């Protein structure tokens, strides 16, 4: 059976350092206004690191009149931006804000899951940079997947595009409050 590459995210381990975001930018030389990977705070101290989810039913692929998107056998949805005519239908269709329009080039680009790195046995740059282990990859066709869920708070409904990402269930964060001293 073919692999279906996907991301695995553990919000319990993410500290919001944005190392994944910066590694993505360094690897792909994206301009400052283009965000292939984006870390957002979904609750106080709880973060979600998100890029293209290389969906099993990718809306970008379906709506693109230029056929700029291609789904590889390993599940990665690549884009050939040289074919893009700047119509931005994929930007509107993607539920995850993954396709990024560059006004200067009139082209859309987005995360390619670092397939040139993966084809050489390396992890995606974002995964390599995540020192806490919050962001990793997995094969969604692996019969022995870890105990995961398909949605966590802050993640858009999965039914439309069947995104290739799984999550560890989130645990409530422990918060500590300083007890006010009587003599202050
Ligand atoms: S997340 Fe968006 S851009 Fe990525 S494959 Fe899915 S629909 Fe396409
Ligand atoms: S590098 Fe890891 S811990 Fe840091 S923001 Fe990204 S996912 Fe979270």
PDB file of C-alpha atoms and ligand atoms in Angstrom:
ATOM      1  CA  UNK A   1       0.000   0.000   0.000  1.00  0.00           C
ATOM      2  CA  UNK A   2       1.198   3.529  -0.771  1.00  0.00           C
ATOM      3  CA  UNK A   3       2.174   5.857   2.044  1.00  0.00           C
ATOM      4  CA  UNK A   4      -0.079   8.778   2.868  1.00  0.00           C
ATOM      5  CA  UNK A   5       2.203  11.370   4.383  1.00  0.00           C
ATOM      6  CA  UNK A   6       0.717  13.703   6.928  1.00  0.00           C
ATOM      7  CA  UNK A   7       1.504  15.870   9.916  1.00  0.00           C
ATOM      8  CA  UNK A   8       1.046  14.885  13.551  1.00  0.00           C
ATOM      9  CA  UNK A   9       0.661  17.741  16.030  1.00  0.00           C
ATOM     10  CA  UNK A  10       0.762  17.678  19.807  1.00  0.00           C
ATOM     11  CA  UNK A  11      -0.594  20.951  21.202  1.00  0.00           C
ATOM     12  CA  UNK A  12       0.384  19.804  24.706  1.00  0.00           C
ATOM     13  CA  UNK A  13       4.056  20.100  23.712  1.00  0.00           C
ATOM     14  CA  UNK A  14       3.905  23.268  21.598  1.00  0.00           C
ATOM     15  CA  UNK A  15       5.332  26.305  23.399  1.00  0.00           C
ATOM     16  CA  UNK A  16       4.582  28.808  20.628  1.00  0.00           C
ATOM     17  CA  UNK A  17       8.262  29.518  19.911  1.00  0.00           C
ATOM     18  CA  UNK A  18       7.629  29.765  16.135  1.00  0.00           C
ATOM     19  CA  UNK A  19      10.846  27.923  15.282  1.00  0.00           C
ATOM     20  CA  UNK A  20       8.796  25.902  12.762  1.00  0.00           C
ATOM     21  CA  UNK A  21       7.597  29.109  11.087  1.00  0.00           C
ATOM     22  CA  UNK A  22      11.129  30.488  10.856  1.00  0.00           C
ATOM     23  CA  UNK A  23      12.584  27.208   9.576  1.00  0.00           C
ATOM     24  CA  UNK A  24       9.925  27.132   6.848  1.00  0.00           C
ATOM     25  CA  UNK A  25      10.779  30.690   5.850  1.00  0.00           C
ATOM     26  CA  UNK A  26      14.520  29.943   5.767  1.00  0.00           C
ATOM     27  CA  UNK A  27      14.084  26.744   3.790  1.00  0.00           C
ATOM     28  CA  UNK A  28      11.762  28.205   1.177  1.00  0.00           C
ATOM     29  CA  UNK A  29      12.957  31.822   1.057  1.00  0.00           C
ATOM     30  CA  UNK A  30       9.407  33.104   1.314  1.00  0.00           C
ATOM     31  CA  UNK A  31       8.905  36.891   1.440  1.00  0.00           C
ATOM     32  CA  UNK A  32       7.825  38.546   4.709  1.00  0.00           C
ATOM     33  CA  UNK A  33       4.128  38.760   3.748  1.00  0.00           C
ATOM     34  CA  UNK A  34       3.860  35.071   2.748  1.00  0.00           C
ATOM     35  CA  UNK A  35       3.179  32.544   5.516  1.00  0.00           C
ATOM     36  CA  UNK A  36       3.426  28.918   4.430  1.00  0.00           C
ATOM     37  CA  UNK A  37       3.410  27.891   8.100  1.00  0.00           C
ATOM     38  CA  UNK A  38       1.685  29.891  10.781  1.00  0.00           C
ATOM     39  CA  UNK A  39       1.534  29.449  14.562  1.00  0.00           C
ATOM     40  CA  UNK A  40      -1.580  30.827  16.205  1.00  0.00           C
ATOM     41  CA  UNK A  41      -2.650  30.956  19.843  1.00  0.00           C
ATOM     42  CA  UNK A  42      -5.993  29.147  20.091  1.00  0.00           C
ATOM     43  CA  UNK A  43      -6.381  29.567  23.855  1.00  0.00           C
ATOM     44  CA  UNK A  44      -4.276  31.164  26.562  1.00  0.00           C
ATOM     45  CA  UNK A  45      -0.910  29.397  26.232  1.00  0.00           C
ATOM     46  CA  UNK A  46      -2.212  26.817  23.722  1.00  0.00           C
ATOM     47  CA  UNK A  47      -0.891  26.994  20.176  1.00  0.00           C
ATOM     48  CA  UNK A  48      -1.628  25.439  16.803  1.00  0.00           C
ATOM     49  CA  UNK A  49       1.073  25.277  14.119  1.00  0.00           C
ATOM     50  CA  UNK A  50      -0.571  25.039  10.732  1.00  0.00           C
ATOM     51  CA  UNK A  51       0.443  24.794   7.071  1.00  0.00           C
ATOM     52  CA  UNK A  52      -1.061  23.057   4.055  1.00  0.00           C
ATOM     53  CA  UNK A  53      -2.598  19.763   5.202  1.00  0.00           C
ATOM     54  CA  UNK A  54      -2.051  17.929   1.911  1.00  0.00           C
ATOM     55  CA  UNK A  55      -5.693  16.876   1.944  1.00  0.00           C
ATOM     56  CA  UNK A  56      -6.998  13.601   0.571  1.00  0.00           C
ATOM     57  CA  UNK A  57      -9.731  15.549  -1.299  1.00  0.00           C
ATOM     58  CA  UNK A  58      -7.911  18.806  -1.947  1.00  0.00           C
ATOM     59  CA  UNK A  59     -10.200  21.675  -2.886  1.00  0.00           C
ATOM     60  CA  UNK A  60      -7.225  23.591  -4.352  1.00  0.00           C
ATOM     61  CA  UNK A  61      -6.695  20.747  -6.829  1.00  0.00           C
ATOM     62  CA  UNK A  62     -10.420  20.652  -7.690  1.00  0.00           C
ATOM     63  CA  UNK A  63     -10.933  24.360  -8.367  1.00  0.00           C
ATOM     64  CA  UNK A  64      -7.670  25.321 -10.118  1.00  0.00           C
ATOM     65  CA  UNK A  65      -8.437  26.042 -13.806  1.00  0.00           C
ATOM     66  CA  UNK A  66      -4.723  25.843 -14.645  1.00  0.00           C
ATOM     67  CA  UNK A  67      -4.220  22.347 -13.160  1.00  0.00           C
ATOM     68  CA  UNK A  68      -1.321  23.732 -11.144  1.00  0.00           C
ATOM     69  CA  UNK A  69      -1.856  21.228  -8.313  1.00  0.00           C
ATOM     70  CA  UNK A  70      -0.838  17.593  -8.370  1.00  0.00           C
ATOM     71  CA  UNK A  71      -1.367  14.914  -5.722  1.00  0.00           C
ATOM     72  CA  UNK A  72       1.638  12.628  -5.480  1.00  0.00           C
ATOM     73  CA  UNK A  73       1.354   8.929  -4.737  1.00  0.00           C
ATOM     74  CA  UNK A  74       2.713   9.568  -1.232  1.00  0.00           C
ATOM     75  CA  UNK A  75      -0.149  12.020  -0.530  1.00  0.00           C
ATOM     76  CA  UNK A  76       1.781  15.279  -0.843  1.00  0.00           C
ATOM     77  CA  UNK A  77      -0.165  17.899  -2.827  1.00  0.00           C
ATOM     78  CA  UNK A  78       2.402  19.862  -4.803  1.00  0.00           C
ATOM     79  CA  UNK A  79       1.868  23.076  -6.719  1.00  0.00           C
ATOM     80  CA  UNK A  80       3.636  24.198  -9.877  1.00  0.00           C
ATOM     81  CA  UNK A  81       3.392  27.953  -9.373  1.00  0.00           C
ATOM     82  CA  UNK A  82       4.687  28.626 -12.892  1.00  0.00           C
ATOM     83  CA  UNK A  83       1.240  27.464 -14.123  1.00  0.00           C
ATOM     84  CA  UNK A  84      -0.664  29.789 -11.756  1.00  0.00           C
ATOM     85  CA  UNK A  85      -2.544  32.667 -13.409  1.00  0.00           C
ATOM     86  CA  UNK A  86      -3.267  34.507 -10.138  1.00  0.00           C
ATOM     87  CA  UNK A  87      -7.058  33.851 -10.161  1.00  0.00           C
ATOM     88  CA  UNK A  88      -6.947  32.954  -6.411  1.00  0.00           C
ATOM     89  CA  UNK A  89      -9.779  30.382  -6.611  1.00  0.00           C
ATOM     90  CA  UNK A  90      -7.618  28.035  -4.534  1.00  0.00           C
ATOM     91  CA  UNK A  91      -7.131  30.738  -1.887  1.00  0.00           C
ATOM     92  CA  UNK A  92     -10.920  31.063  -1.527  1.00  0.00           C
ATOM     93  CA  UNK A  93     -11.531  27.306  -1.650  1.00  0.00           C
ATOM     94  CA  UNK A  94      -8.978  26.140   0.926  1.00  0.00           C
ATOM     95  CA  UNK A  95     -10.468  25.947   4.462  1.00  0.00           C
ATOM     96  CA  UNK A  96      -6.989  26.254   6.006  1.00  0.00           C
ATOM     97  CA  UNK A  97      -5.679  29.500   4.440  1.00  0.00           C
ATOM     98  CA  UNK A  98      -2.792  27.513   3.001  1.00  0.00           C
ATOM     99  CA  UNK A  99      -2.432  28.950  -0.532  1.00  0.00           C
ATOM    100  CA  UNK A 100      -0.629  32.299  -0.303  1.00  0.00           C
ATOM    101  CA  UNK A 101      -1.060  34.910  -3.023  1.00  0.00           C
ATOM    102  CA  UNK A 102       1.935  37.107  -3.807  1.00  0.00           C
ATOM    103  CA  UNK A 103       0.804  40.417  -5.244  1.00  0.00           C
ATOM    104  CA  UNK A 104       4.281  41.117  -6.627  1.00  0.00           C
ATOM    105  CA  UNK A 105       4.466  37.949  -8.716  1.00  0.00           C
ATOM    106  CA  UNK A 106       0.689  37.402  -9.278  1.00  0.00           C
ATOM    107  CA  UNK A 107       1.286  33.766  -8.258  1.00  0.00           C
ATOM    108  CA  UNK A 108       0.121  31.475  -5.481  1.00  0.00           C
ATOM    109  CA  UNK A 109       2.631  29.402  -3.547  1.00  0.00           C
ATOM    110  CA  UNK A 110       2.267  27.239  -0.461  1.00  0.00           C
ATOM    111  CA  UNK A 111       3.786  24.476   1.668  1.00  0.00           C
ATOM    112  CA  UNK A 112       5.053  21.511  -0.390  1.00  0.00           C
ATOM    113  CA  UNK A 113       5.748  19.478   2.774  1.00  0.00           C
ATOM    114  CA  UNK A 114       9.457  19.865   1.890  1.00  0.00           C
ATOM    115  CA  UNK A 115       9.175  17.021  -0.621  1.00  0.00           C
ATOM    116  CA  UNK A 116      12.704  17.634  -1.989  1.00  0.00           C
ATOM    117  CA  UNK A 117      14.006  17.052   1.572  1.00  0.00           C
ATOM    118  CA  UNK A 118      11.697  14.077   2.160  1.00  0.00           C
ATOM    119  CA  UNK A 119      12.738  12.505  -1.156  1.00  0.00           C
ATOM    120  CA  UNK A 120      16.278  12.516   0.278  1.00  0.00           C
ATOM    121  CA  UNK A 121      15.216  10.961   3.585  1.00  0.00           C
ATOM    122  CA  UNK A 122      15.132  14.204   5.557  1.00  0.00           C
ATOM    123  CA  UNK A 123      12.170  15.486   7.601  1.00  0.00           C
ATOM    124  CA  UNK A 124      10.414  18.719   6.599  1.00  0.00           C
ATOM    125  CA  UNK A 125      12.349  21.775   7.833  1.00  0.00           C
ATOM    126  CA  UNK A 126       9.549  22.738  10.272  1.00  0.00           C
ATOM    127  CA  UNK A 127       9.603  19.269  11.855  1.00  0.00           C
ATOM    128  CA  UNK A 128      13.392  19.275  12.156  1.00  0.00           C
ATOM    129  CA  UNK A 129      13.279  22.693  13.881  1.00  0.00           C
ATOM    130  CA  UNK A 130      10.642  21.733  16.465  1.00  0.00           C
ATOM    131  CA  UNK A 131      12.760  20.848  19.488  1.00  0.00           C
ATOM    132  CA  UNK A 132       9.801  19.953  21.724  1.00  0.00           C
ATOM    133  CA  UNK A 133       8.533  17.247  19.356  1.00  0.00           C
ATOM    134  CA  UNK A 134       5.152  18.983  19.005  1.00  0.00           C
ATOM    135  CA  UNK A 135       5.272  18.801  15.211  1.00  0.00           C
ATOM    136  CA  UNK A 136       6.148  15.528  13.481  1.00  0.00           C
ATOM    137  CA  UNK A 137       5.069  13.570  10.425  1.00  0.00           C
ATOM    138  CA  UNK A 138       3.487  10.159  10.049  1.00  0.00           C
ATOM    139  CA  UNK A 139       2.113   7.736   7.476  1.00  0.00           C
ATOM    140  CA  UNK A 140      -1.654   7.855   7.733  1.00  0.00           C
ATOM    141  CA  UNK A 141      -1.865   4.406   6.121  1.00  0.00           C
ATOM    142  CA  UNK A 142       0.237   2.890   8.917  1.00  0.00           C
ATOM    143  CA  UNK A 143      -1.934   0.154  10.513  1.00  0.00           C
ATOM    144  CA  UNK A 144      -0.412   0.970  13.923  1.00  0.00           C
ATOM    145  CA  UNK A 145      -1.136   4.658  14.274  1.00  0.00           C
ATOM    146  CA  UNK A 146      -0.719   6.238  17.722  1.00  0.00           C
ATOM    147  CA  UNK A 147      -3.865   7.132  19.694  1.00  0.00           C
ATOM    148  CA  UNK A 148      -4.926  10.378  18.034  1.00  0.00           C
ATOM    149  CA  UNK A 149      -7.922  12.533  17.161  1.00  0.00           C
ATOM    150  CA  UNK A 150      -8.774  14.206  13.860  1.00  0.00           C
ATOM    151  CA  UNK A 151      -9.867  17.568  15.260  1.00  0.00           C
ATOM    152  CA  UNK A 152      -8.829  19.746  18.195  1.00  0.00           C
ATOM    153  CA  UNK A 153     -10.248  23.154  19.200  1.00  0.00           C
ATOM    154  CA  UNK A 154      -9.192  25.789  16.678  1.00  0.00           C
ATOM    155  CA  UNK A 155      -8.974  23.355  13.759  1.00  0.00           C
ATOM    156  CA  UNK A 156     -11.531  23.686  10.957  1.00  0.00           C
ATOM    157  CA  UNK A 157     -14.017  20.890  10.251  1.00  0.00           C
ATOM    158  CA  UNK A 158     -12.368  18.053   8.318  1.00  0.00           C
ATOM    159  CA  UNK A 159     -15.257  16.699   6.279  1.00  0.00           C
ATOM    160  CA  UNK A 160     -14.806  18.798   3.136  1.00  0.00           C
ATOM    161  CA  UNK A 161     -11.175  18.074   2.251  1.00  0.00           C
ATOM    162  CA  UNK A 162     -10.051  15.205   4.525  1.00  0.00           C
ATOM    163  CA  UNK A 163      -6.825  16.885   5.697  1.00  0.00           C
ATOM    164  CA  UNK A 164      -3.727  14.729   6.220  1.00  0.00           C
ATOM    165  CA  UNK A 165      -3.096  15.747   9.814  1.00  0.00           C
ATOM    166  CA  UNK A 166      -3.775  14.059  13.142  1.00  0.00           C
ATOM    167  CA  UNK A 167      -3.564  15.406  16.671  1.00  0.00           C
ATOM    168  CA  UNK A 168      -2.836  14.101  20.107  1.00  0.00           C
ATOM    169  CA  UNK A 169      -5.838  14.835  22.345  1.00  0.00           C
ATOM    170  CA  UNK A 170      -5.314  18.156  24.139  1.00  0.00           C
ATOM    171  CA  UNK A 171      -5.026  18.218  27.925  1.00  0.00           C
ATOM    172  CA  UNK A 172      -6.148  21.225  29.980  1.00  0.00           C
ATOM    173  CA  UNK A 173      -3.099  23.431  30.704  1.00  0.00           C
ATOM    174  CA  UNK A 174      -2.064  23.798  34.308  1.00  0.00           C
ATOM    175  CA  UNK A 175      -2.022  27.390  35.425  1.00  0.00           C
ATOM    176  CA  UNK A 176      -0.257  28.675  38.534  1.00  0.00           C
ATOM    177  CA  UNK A 177      -1.328  31.752  40.460  1.00  0.00           C
ATOM    178  CA  UNK A 178       0.812  33.555  43.010  1.00  0.00           C
ATOM    179  CA  UNK A 179      -0.837  33.722  46.398  1.00  0.00           C
ATOM    180  CA  UNK A 180      -0.954  37.311  47.584  1.00  0.00           C
ATOM    181  CA  UNK A 181       0.976  37.697  50.825  1.00  0.00           C
ATOM    182  CA  UNK A 182      -0.978  39.148  53.783  1.00  0.00           C
ATOM    183  CA  UNK A 183       1.630  41.833  54.474  1.00  0.00           C
ATOM    184  CA  UNK A 184       1.748  43.349  50.954  1.00  0.00           C
TER     185      UNK A 184
HETATM  186  S1  LIG B   1      -4.949  22.471   2.982  1.00  0.00           S
HETATM  187 FE1  LIG B   1      -5.808  23.742   1.305  1.00  0.00          FE
HETATM  188  S2  LIG B   1      -4.099  24.044  -0.128  1.00  0.00           S
HETATM  189 FE2  LIG B   1      -3.541  22.281   1.192  1.00  0.00          FE
HETATM  190  S3  LIG B   1      -4.243  20.458   0.047  1.00  0.00           S
HETATM  191 FE3  LIG B   1      -5.910  21.058   1.471  1.00  0.00          FE
HETATM  192  S4  LIG B   1      -7.256  22.358   0.223  1.00  0.00           S
HETATM  193 FE4  LIG B   1      -5.260  22.265  -0.861  1.00  0.00          FE
HETATM  194  S1  LIG B   2       8.625  24.728  16.742  1.00  0.00           S
HETATM  195 FE1  LIG B   2       7.341  23.240  17.781  1.00  0.00          FE
HETATM  196  S2  LIG B   2       7.057  24.113  19.840  1.00  0.00           S
HETATM  197 FE2  LIG B   2       7.787  25.788  18.531  1.00  0.00          FE
HETATM  198  S3  LIG B   2       5.892  26.782  17.768  1.00  0.00           S
HETATM  199 FE3  LIG B   2       6.483  25.263  16.238  1.00  0.00          FE
HETATM  200  S4  LIG B   2       5.323  23.438  16.803  1.00  0.00           S
HETATM  201 FE4  LIG B   2       5.298  24.782  18.582  1.00  0.00          FE
END
